[in-house]
Short mmCIF file of C-alpha atoms in Angstrom, two decimals:
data_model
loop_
_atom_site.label_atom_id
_atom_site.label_comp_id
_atom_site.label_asym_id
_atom_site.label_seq_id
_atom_site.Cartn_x
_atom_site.Cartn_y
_atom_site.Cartn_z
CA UNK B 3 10.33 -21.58 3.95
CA UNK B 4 10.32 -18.43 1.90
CA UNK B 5 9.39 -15.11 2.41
CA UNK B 6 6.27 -14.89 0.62
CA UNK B 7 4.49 -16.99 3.28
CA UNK B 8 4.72 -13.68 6.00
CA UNK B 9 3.86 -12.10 2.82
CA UNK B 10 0.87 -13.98 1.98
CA UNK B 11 -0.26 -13.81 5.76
CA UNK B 12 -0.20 -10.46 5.88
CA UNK B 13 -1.96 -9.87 2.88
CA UNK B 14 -4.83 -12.39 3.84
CA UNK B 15 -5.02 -10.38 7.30
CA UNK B 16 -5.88 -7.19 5.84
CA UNK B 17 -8.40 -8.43 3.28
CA UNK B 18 -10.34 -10.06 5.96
CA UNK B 19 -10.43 -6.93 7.64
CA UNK B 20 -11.36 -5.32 5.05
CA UNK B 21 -13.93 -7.98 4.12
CA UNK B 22 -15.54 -7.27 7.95
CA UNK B 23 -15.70 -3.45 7.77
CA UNK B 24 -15.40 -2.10 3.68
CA UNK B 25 -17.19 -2.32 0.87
CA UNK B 26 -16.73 -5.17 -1.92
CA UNK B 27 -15.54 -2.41 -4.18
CA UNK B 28 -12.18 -1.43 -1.83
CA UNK B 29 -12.10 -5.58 -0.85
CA UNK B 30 -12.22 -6.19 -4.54
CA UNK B 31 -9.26 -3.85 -5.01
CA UNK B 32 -7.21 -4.59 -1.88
CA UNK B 33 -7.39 -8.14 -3.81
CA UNK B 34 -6.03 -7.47 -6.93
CA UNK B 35 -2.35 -6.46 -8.63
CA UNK B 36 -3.19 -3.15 -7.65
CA UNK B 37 -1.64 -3.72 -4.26
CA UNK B 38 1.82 -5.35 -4.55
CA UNK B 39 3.97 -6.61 -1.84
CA UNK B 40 8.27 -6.19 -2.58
CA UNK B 41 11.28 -5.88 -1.49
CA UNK B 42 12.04 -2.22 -1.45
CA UNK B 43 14.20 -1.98 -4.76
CA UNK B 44 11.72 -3.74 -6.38
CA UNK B 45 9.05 -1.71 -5.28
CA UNK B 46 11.15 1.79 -5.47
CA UNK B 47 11.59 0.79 -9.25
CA UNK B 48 7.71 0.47 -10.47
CA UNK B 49 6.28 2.75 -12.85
CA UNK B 50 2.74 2.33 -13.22
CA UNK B 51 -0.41 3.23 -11.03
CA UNK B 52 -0.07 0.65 -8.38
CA UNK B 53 0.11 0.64 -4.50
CA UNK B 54 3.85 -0.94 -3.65
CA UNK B 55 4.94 -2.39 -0.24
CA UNK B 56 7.99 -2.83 0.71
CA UNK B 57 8.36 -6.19 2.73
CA UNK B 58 12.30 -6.45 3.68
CA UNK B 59 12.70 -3.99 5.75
CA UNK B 60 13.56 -4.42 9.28
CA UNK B 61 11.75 -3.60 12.42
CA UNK B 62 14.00 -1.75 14.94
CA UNK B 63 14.18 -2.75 18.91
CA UNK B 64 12.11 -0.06 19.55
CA UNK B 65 9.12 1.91 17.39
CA UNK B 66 11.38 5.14 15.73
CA UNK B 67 9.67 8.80 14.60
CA UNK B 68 6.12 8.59 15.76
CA UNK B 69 3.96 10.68 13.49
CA UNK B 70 -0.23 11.56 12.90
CA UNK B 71 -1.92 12.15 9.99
CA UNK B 72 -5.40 14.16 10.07
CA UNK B 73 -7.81 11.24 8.28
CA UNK B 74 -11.51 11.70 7.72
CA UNK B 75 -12.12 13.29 10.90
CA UNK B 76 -9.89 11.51 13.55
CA UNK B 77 -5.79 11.14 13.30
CA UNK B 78 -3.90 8.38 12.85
CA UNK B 79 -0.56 7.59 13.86
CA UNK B 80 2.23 5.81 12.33
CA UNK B 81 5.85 4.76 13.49
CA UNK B 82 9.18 3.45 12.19
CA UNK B 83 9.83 5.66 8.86
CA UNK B 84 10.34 4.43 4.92
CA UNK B 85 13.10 6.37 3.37
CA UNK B 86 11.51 8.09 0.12
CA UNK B 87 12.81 6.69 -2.78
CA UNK B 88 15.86 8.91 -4.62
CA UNK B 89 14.98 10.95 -7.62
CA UNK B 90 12.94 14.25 -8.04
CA UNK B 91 10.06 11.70 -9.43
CA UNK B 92 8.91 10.59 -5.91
CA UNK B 93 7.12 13.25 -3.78
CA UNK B 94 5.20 13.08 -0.24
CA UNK B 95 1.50 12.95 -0.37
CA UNK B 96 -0.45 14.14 3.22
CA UNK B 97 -3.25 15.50 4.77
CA UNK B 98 -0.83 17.29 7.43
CA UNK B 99 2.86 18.22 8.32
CA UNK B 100 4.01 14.38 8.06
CA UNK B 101 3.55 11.88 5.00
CA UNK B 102 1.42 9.04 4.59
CA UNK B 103 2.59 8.09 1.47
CA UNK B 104 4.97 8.87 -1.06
CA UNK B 105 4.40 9.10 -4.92
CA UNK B 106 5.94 8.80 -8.09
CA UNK B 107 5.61 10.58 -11.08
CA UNK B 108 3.51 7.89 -12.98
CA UNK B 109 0.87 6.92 -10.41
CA UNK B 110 2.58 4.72 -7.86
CA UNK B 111 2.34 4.62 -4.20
CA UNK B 112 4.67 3.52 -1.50
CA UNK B 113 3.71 3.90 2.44
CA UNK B 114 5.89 6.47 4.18
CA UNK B 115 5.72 3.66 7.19
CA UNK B 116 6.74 0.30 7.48
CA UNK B 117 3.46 -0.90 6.94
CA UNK B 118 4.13 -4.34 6.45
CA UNK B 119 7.07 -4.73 9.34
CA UNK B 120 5.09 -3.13 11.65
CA UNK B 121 1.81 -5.17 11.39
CA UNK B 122 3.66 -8.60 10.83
CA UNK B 123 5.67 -7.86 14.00
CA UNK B 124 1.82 -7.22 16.07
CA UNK B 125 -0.16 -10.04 14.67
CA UNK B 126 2.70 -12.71 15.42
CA UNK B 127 3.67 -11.00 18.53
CA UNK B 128 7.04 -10.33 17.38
CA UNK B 129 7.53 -7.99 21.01
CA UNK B 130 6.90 -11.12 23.09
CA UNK B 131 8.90 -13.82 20.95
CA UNK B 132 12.06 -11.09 21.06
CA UNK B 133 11.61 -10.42 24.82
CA UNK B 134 12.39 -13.05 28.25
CA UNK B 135 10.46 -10.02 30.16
CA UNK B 136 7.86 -12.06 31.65
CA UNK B 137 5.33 -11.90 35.09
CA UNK B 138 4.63 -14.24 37.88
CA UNK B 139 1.69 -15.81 35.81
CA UNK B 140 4.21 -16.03 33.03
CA UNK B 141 2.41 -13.62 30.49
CA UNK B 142 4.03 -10.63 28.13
CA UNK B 143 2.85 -7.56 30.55
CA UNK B 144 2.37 -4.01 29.27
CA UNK B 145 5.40 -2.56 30.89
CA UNK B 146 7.48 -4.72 28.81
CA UNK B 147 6.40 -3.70 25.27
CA UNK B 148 8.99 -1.15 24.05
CA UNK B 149 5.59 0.80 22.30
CA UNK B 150 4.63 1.74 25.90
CA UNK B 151 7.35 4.81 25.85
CA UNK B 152 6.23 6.69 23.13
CA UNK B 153 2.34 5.86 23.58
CA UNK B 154 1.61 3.38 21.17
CA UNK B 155 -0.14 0.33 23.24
CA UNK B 156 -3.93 2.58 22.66
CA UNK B 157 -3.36 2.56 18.42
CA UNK B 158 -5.23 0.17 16.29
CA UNK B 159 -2.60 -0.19 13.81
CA UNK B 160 -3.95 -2.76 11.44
CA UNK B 161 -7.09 -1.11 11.59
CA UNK B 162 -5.52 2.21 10.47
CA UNK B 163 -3.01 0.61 7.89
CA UNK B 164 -6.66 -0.89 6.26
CA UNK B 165 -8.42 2.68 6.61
CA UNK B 166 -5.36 4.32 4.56
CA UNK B 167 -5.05 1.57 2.00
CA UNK B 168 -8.73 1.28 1.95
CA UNK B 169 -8.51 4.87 0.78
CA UNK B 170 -5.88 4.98 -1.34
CA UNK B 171 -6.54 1.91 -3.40
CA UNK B 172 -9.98 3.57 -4.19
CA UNK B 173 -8.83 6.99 -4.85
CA UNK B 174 -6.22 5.37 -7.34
CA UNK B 175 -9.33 3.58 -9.39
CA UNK B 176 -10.49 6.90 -10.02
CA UNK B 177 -7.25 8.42 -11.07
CA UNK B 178 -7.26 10.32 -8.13
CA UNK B 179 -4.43 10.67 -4.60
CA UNK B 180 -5.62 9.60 -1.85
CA UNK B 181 -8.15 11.86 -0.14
CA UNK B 182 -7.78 10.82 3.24
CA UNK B 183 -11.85 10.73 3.44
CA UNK B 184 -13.00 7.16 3.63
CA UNK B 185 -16.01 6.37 1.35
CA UNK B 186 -15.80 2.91 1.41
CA UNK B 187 -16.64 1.99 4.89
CA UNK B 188 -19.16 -0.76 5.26
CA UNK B 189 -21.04 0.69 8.55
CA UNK B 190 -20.55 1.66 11.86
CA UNK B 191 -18.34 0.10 14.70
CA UNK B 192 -18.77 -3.34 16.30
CA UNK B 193 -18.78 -4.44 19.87
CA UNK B 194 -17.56 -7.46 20.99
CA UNK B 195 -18.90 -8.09 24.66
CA UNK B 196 -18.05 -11.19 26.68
CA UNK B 197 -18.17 -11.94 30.24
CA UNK B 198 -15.92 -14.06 32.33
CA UNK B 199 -18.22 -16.16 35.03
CA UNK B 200 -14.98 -17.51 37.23
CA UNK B 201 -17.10 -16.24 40.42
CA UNK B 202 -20.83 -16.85 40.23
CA UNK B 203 -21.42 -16.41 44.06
CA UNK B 204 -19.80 -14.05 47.31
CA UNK B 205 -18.97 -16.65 49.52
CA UNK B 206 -16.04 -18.96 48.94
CA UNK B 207 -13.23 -19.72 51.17
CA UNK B 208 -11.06 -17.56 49.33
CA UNK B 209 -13.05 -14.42 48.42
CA UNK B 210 -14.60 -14.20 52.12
CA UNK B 211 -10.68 -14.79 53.77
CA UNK B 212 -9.83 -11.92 51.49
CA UNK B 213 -12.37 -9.41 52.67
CA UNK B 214 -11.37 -10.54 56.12
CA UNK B 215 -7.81 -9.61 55.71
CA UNK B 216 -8.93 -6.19 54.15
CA UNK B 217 -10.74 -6.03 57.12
CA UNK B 218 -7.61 -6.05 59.62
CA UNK B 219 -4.81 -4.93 57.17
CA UNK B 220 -4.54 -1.01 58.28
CA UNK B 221 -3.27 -2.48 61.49
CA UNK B 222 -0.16 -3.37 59.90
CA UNK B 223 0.14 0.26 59.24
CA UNK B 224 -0.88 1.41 63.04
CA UNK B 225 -4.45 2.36 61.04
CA UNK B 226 -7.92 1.88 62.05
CA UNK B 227 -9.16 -1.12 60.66
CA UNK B 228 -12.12 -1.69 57.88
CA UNK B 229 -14.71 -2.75 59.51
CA UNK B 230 -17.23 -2.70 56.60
CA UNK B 231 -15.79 -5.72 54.91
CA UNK B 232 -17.28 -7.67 58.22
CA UNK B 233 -20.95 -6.87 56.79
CA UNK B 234 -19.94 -8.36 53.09
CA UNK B 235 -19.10 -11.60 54.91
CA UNK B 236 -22.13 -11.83 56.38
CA UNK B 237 -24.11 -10.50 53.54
CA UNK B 238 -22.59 -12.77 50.95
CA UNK B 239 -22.71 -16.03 53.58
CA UNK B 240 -26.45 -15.26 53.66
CA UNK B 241 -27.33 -14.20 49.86
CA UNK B 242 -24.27 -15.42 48.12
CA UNK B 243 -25.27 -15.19 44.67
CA UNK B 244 -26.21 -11.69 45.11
CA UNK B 245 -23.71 -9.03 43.19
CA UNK B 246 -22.56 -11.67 41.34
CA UNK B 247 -24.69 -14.55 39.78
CA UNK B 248 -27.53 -12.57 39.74
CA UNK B 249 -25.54 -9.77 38.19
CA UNK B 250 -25.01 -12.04 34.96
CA UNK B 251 -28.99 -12.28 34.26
CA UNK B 252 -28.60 -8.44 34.80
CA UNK B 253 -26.64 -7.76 32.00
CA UNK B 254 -28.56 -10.46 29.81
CA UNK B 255 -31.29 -8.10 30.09
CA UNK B 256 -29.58 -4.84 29.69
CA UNK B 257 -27.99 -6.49 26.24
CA UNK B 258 -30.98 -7.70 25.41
CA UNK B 259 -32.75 -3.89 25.57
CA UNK B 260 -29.84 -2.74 23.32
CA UNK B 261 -30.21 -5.76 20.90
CA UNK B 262 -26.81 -6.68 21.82
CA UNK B 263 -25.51 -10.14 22.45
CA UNK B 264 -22.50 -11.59 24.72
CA UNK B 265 -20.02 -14.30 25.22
CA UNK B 266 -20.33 -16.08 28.75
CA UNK B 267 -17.39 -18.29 29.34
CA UNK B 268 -18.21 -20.50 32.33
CA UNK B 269 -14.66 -21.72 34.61
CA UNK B 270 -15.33 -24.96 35.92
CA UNK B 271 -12.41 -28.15 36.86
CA UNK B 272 -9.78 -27.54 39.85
CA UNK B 273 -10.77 -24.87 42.38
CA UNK B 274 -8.23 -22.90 44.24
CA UNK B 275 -7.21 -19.39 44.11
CA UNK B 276 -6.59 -19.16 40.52
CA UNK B 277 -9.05 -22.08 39.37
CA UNK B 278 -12.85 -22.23 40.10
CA UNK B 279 -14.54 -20.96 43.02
CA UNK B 280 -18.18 -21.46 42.24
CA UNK B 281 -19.71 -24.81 42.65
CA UNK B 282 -20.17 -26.59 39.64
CA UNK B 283 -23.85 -26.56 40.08
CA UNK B 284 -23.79 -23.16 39.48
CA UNK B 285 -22.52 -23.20 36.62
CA UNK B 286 -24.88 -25.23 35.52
CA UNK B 287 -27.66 -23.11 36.38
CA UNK B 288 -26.78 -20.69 35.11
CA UNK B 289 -25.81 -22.35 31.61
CA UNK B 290 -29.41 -22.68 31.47
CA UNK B 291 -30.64 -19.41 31.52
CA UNK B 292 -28.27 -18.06 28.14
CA UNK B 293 -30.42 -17.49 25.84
CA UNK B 294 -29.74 -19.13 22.05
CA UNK B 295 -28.22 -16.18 20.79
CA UNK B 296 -25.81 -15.54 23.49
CA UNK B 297 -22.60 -17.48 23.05
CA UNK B 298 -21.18 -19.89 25.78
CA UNK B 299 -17.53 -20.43 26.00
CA UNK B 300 -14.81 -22.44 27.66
CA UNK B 301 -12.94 -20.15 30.34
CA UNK B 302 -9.37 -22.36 30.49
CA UNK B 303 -8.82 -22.97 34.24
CA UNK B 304 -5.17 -21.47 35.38
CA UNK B 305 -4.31 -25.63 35.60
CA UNK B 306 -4.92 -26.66 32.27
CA UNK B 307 -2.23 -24.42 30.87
CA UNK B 308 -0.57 -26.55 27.86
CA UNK B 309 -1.39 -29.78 30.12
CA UNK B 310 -3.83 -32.16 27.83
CA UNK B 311 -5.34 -34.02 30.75
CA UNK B 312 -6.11 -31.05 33.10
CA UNK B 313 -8.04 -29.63 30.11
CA UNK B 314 -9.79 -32.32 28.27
CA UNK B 315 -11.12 -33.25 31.81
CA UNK B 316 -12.24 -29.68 32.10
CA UNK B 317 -13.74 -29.37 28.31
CA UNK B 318 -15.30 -32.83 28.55
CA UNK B 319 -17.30 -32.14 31.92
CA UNK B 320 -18.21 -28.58 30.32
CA UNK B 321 -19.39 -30.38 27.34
CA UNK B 322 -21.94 -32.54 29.58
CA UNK B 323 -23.47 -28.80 31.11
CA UNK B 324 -23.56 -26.96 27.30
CA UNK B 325 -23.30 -29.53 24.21
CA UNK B 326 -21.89 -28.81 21.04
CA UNK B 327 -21.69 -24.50 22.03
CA UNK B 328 -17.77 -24.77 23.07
CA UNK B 329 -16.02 -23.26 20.19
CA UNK B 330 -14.71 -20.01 21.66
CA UNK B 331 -12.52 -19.66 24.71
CA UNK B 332 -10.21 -17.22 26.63
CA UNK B 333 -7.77 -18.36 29.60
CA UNK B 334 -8.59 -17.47 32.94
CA UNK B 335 -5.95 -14.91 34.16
CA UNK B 336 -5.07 -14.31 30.75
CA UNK B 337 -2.57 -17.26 31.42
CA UNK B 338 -1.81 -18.02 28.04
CA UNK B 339 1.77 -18.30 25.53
CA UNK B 340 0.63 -17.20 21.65
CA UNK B 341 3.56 -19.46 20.81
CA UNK B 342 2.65 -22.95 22.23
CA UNK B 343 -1.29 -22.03 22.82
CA UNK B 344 -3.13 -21.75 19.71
CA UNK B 345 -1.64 -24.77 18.34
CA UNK B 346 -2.91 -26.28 21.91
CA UNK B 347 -6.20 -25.41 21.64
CA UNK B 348 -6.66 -26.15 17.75
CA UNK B 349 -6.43 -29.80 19.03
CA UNK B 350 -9.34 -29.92 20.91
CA UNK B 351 -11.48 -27.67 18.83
CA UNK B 352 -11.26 -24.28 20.10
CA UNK B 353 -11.51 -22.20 16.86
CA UNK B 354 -11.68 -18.74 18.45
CA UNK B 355 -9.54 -17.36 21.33
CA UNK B 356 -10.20 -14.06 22.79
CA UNK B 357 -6.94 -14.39 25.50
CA UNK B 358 -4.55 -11.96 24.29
CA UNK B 359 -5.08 -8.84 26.13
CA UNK B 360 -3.96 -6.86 29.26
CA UNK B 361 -5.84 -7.49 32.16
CA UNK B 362 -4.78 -4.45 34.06
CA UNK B 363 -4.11 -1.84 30.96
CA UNK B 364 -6.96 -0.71 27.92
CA UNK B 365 -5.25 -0.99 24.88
CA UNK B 366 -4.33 -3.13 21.88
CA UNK B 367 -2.30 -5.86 22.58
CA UNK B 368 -1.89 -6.76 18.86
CA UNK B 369 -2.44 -3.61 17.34
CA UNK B 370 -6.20 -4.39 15.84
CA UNK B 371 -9.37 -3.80 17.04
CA UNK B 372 -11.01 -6.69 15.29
CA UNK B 373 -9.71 -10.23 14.98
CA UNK B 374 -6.89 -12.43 13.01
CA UNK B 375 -5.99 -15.35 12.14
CA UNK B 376 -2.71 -16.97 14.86
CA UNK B 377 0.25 -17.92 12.89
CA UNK B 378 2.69 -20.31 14.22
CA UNK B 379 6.27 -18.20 13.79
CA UNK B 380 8.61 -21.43 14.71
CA UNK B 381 6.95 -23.28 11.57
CA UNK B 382 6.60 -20.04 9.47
CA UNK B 383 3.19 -20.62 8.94
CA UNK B 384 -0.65 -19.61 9.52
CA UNK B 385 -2.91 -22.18 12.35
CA UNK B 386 -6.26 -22.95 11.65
CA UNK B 387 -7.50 -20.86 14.79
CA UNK B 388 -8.38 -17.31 15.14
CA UNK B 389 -7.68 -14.47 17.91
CA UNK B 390 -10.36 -11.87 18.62
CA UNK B 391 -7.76 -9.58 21.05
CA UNK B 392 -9.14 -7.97 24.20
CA UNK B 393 -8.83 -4.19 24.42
CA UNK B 394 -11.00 -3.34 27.79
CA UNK B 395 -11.47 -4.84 30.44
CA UNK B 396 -13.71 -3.12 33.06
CA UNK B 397 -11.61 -3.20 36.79
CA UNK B 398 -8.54 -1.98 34.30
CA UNK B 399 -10.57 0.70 32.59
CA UNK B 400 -11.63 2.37 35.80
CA UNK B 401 -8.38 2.11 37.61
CA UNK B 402 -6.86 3.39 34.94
CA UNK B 403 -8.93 5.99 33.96
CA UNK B 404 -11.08 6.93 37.17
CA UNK B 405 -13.60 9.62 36.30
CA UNK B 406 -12.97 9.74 31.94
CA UNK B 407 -13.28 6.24 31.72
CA UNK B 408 -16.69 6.58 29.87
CA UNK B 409 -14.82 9.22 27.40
CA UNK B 410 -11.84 6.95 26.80
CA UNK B 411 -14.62 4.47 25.85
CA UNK B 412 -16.14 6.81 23.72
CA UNK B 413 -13.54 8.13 21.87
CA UNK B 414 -11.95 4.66 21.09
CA UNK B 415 -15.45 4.03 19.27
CA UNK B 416 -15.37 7.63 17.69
CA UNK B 417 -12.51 6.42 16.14
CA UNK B 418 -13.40 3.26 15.19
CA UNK B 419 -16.48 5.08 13.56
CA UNK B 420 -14.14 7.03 11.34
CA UNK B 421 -11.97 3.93 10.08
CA UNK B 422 -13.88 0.86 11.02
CA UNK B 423 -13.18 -1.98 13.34
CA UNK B 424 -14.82 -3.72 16.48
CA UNK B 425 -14.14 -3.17 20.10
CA UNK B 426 -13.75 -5.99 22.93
CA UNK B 427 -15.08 -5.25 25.93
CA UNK B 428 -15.27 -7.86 29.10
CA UNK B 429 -17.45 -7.00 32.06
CA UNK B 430 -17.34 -9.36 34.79
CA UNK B 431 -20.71 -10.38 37.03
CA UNK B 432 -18.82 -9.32 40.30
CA UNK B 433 -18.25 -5.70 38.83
CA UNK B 434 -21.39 -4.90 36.92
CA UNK B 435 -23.71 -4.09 39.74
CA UNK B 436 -21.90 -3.96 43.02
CA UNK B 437 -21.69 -1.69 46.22
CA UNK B 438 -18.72 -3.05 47.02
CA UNK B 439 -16.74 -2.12 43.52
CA UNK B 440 -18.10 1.52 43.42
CA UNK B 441 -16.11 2.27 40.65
CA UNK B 442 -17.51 0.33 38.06
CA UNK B 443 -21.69 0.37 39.44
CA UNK B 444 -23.64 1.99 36.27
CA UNK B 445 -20.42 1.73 34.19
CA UNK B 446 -21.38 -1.32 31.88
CA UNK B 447 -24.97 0.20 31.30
CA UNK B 448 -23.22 3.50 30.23
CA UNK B 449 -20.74 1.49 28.26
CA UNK B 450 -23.63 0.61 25.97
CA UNK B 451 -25.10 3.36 25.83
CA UNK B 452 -22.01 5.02 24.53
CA UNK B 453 -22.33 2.25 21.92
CA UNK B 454 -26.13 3.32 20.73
CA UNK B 455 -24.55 7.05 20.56
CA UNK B 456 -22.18 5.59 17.47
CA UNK B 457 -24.39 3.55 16.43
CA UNK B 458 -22.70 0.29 16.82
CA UNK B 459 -23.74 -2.82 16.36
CA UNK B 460 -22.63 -5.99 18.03
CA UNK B 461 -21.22 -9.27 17.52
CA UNK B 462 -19.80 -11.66 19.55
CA UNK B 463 -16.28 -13.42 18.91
CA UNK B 464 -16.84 -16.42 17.14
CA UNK B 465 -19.96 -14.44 14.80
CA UNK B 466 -17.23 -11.84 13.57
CA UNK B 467 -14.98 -15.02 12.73
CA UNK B 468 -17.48 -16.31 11.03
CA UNK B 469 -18.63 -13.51 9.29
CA UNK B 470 -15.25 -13.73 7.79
CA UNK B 471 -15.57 -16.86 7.30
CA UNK B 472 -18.80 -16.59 5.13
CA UNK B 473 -17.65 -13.85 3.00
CA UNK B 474 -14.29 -15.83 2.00
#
């Protein structure tokens, strides 16, 4: 297989992303022989106005020479250096200390950062396929990704990369270097909300033996002993859909204030600790109060990981509670393998996938705060299924960030605002309105809030995909 299929992929990448966030005039120009993809020699020796990217160079172990650029009114930042090409022809064009680009004499452009490396390596996850680093639930964890060190897991990359081309490309129509002031945006941010329903009431085996050993564990440290968790026991055994499937009609009606809409993926087949805990009944009540415009999903149970019965008999019985709405899915515990899963769940039609993610860290697993299409790096080539990334999700958000969670939120779509893109957000029932998680009570109301403040608009997973779809 040659080259120009990575090639092709990544070119087809950033057009739909541009297609979801930029004007048709910067699409229509990201489209044409303006923007040329080459090996470096090749693209070191054109002469003419033209924006050239190299494509052979090779991504290091580890991201090399972080760097930010001031860009209409936020930074970005870029990693892993090109060398300028030789000759007094070629100069560096920036809005700061550090280049963005560099230019020749007769109008041509060449990114100062592997631009094409870089964002090949994140959409095929190139850190994961290079790495045996796994957890106990057998998924690619934060603390393994070598962009952890110098601070690169919270960049949107490929939405960046777009924003500077996006620029550039348009600036060059006009005769003009880049200005590093986008006027070609196509509006504000998205959201992408979703919620996962794997616990619909308080008082399963499991989540009541839980609070009872929180209950007693100080002991073990000669400590008094929690006696609080005794009253949710009781509380949930007498109201057990309290904090948690009422919480879900909660949120329906907060969204539905903010003329926002959601994904609800409902966990049903095998219970256990790490399958369903929720009678199936409930699920089914509640599958009948999501209103048409809300999306329902398939939440994979942690058993029907890559094993065709355990999840056609879960798909088939979710099919008899929602018919013909299971399209979208994302695997519960994140327990999911971007090399053997897409290609999976293309079989039974799953045609978007929101599992890649952190569960326990806010940032971008894939570098884009928006969605792309999976590509299948043993056969070299792109899969007929597309991955809408998860950025946030709310327990990780407030353990990580405590008191500035709301800011981080904020200033993620502040950014967003200034280069386009669409942020994924999962809230689950159990944490939206809950005395017993403190930390997140008011924080999904606020979280949308913080949306109406930047004016963005929402869309759930599958409508961005097809959005893309539509304007292919």
């Amino acid at each position: 297989m040659t080259a120009t299929v990575p090639v092709q992929y990544v070119r087809t990448q950033l057009i739909n992303h541009a297609r979801l966030f930029f004007t048709d005039v910067a699409v229509k120009i990201l489209q044409s022989d303006a923007v040329k993809f080459l090996p470096y020699a090749d693209a070191a020796a054109v002469r003419a106005p033209a924006i050239v990217i190299p494509t052979d160079i090779p991504i290091p172990p580890s991201p090399q020479s972080r760097w930010r650029v001031p860009f209409n009114g936020t930074e970005l930042t870029l990693w892993n250096p090109v060398p300028r090409p030789s000759g007094d022809t070629w100069s560096a064009v920036s809005s700061g200390s550090a280049p963005a680009w560099y230019q020749h004499n007769s109008g041509t452009l060449m990114p100062a950062w592997n631009l094409f490396g870089n964002l090949f390596d994140l959409l095929t996850f190139g850190e994961e396929f290079r790495s045996n680093q796994r957890d106990r639930h057998g998924r690619f964890d934060w603390r393994f990704s070598p962009r952890l060190s110098p601070g690169l897991l919270t960049v949107p990359a490929v939405n960046e990369a777009v924003a500077l081309l996006a620029d550039a490309s348009v600036s060059l129509s006009r005769s003009k270097p880049p200005s590093f002031i986008l006027d070609c945006l196509s509006g504000p941010p998205v959201v992408v909300l979703s919620h996962d329903c794997d616990l619909l009431t308080g008082n399963d085996f499991i989540t009541q033996a839980v609070r009872l050993y929180r209950t007693f564990q100080p002991l073990t440290r000669f400590r008094l002993p929690r006696p609080g968790n005794l009253w949710w026991i009781v509380r949930n055994a007498v109201t057990p859909r309290r904090y948690y499937f009422d919480n879900v009609t909660g949120m329906l009606d907060i969204e539905r204030c903010f003329r926002f809409t959601s994904t609800l993926y409902l966990l049903n087949g095998a219970k256990g600790r790490f399958g369903a805990r929720s009678p199936l009944a409930e699920t089914r009540r509640l599958a009948k109060l999501v209103p048409p415009a809300w999306e329902i999903g398939m939440h994979y149970n942690y058993n029907t990981f890559l094993d065709p019965s355990a999840f056609s008999s879960q798909l088939d019985q979710l099919k008899q509670i929602v018919p013909n709405r299971i399209i979208s899915g994302r695997a519960h515990y994140l327990h999911f393998d971007p090399f053997r899963s897409f290609s999976f769940l293309q079989q039974y039609g799953i045609c978007t996938d929101e599992s890649s993610g952190w569960p326990d860290y806010v940032g971008f697993r894939n570098g884009i705060a928006g969605c792309f299409q999976a590509y299948d790096l043993k056969q070299n080539t792109p899969l007929d299924i597309w991955e809408v990334p998860l950025t946030i999700v709310e327990n990780a958000l407030a353990n990580q960030h405590g008191a500035e969670s709301l800011p981080v939120v904020e200033n993620l779509l502040r950014h967003l605002r200034s280069i386009g893109g669409a942020l994924t957000i999962l809230f689950h029932p159990g944490r939206f309105h809950n005395p017993e998680s403190p930390r997140t009570l008011f924080l999904y109301h606020e979280i949308l809030k913080a949306g109406r403040r930047v004016e963005a608009t929402s869309l759930t997973a599958r409508q961005l995909v097809d959005r893309i779809r539509d304007l292919s």
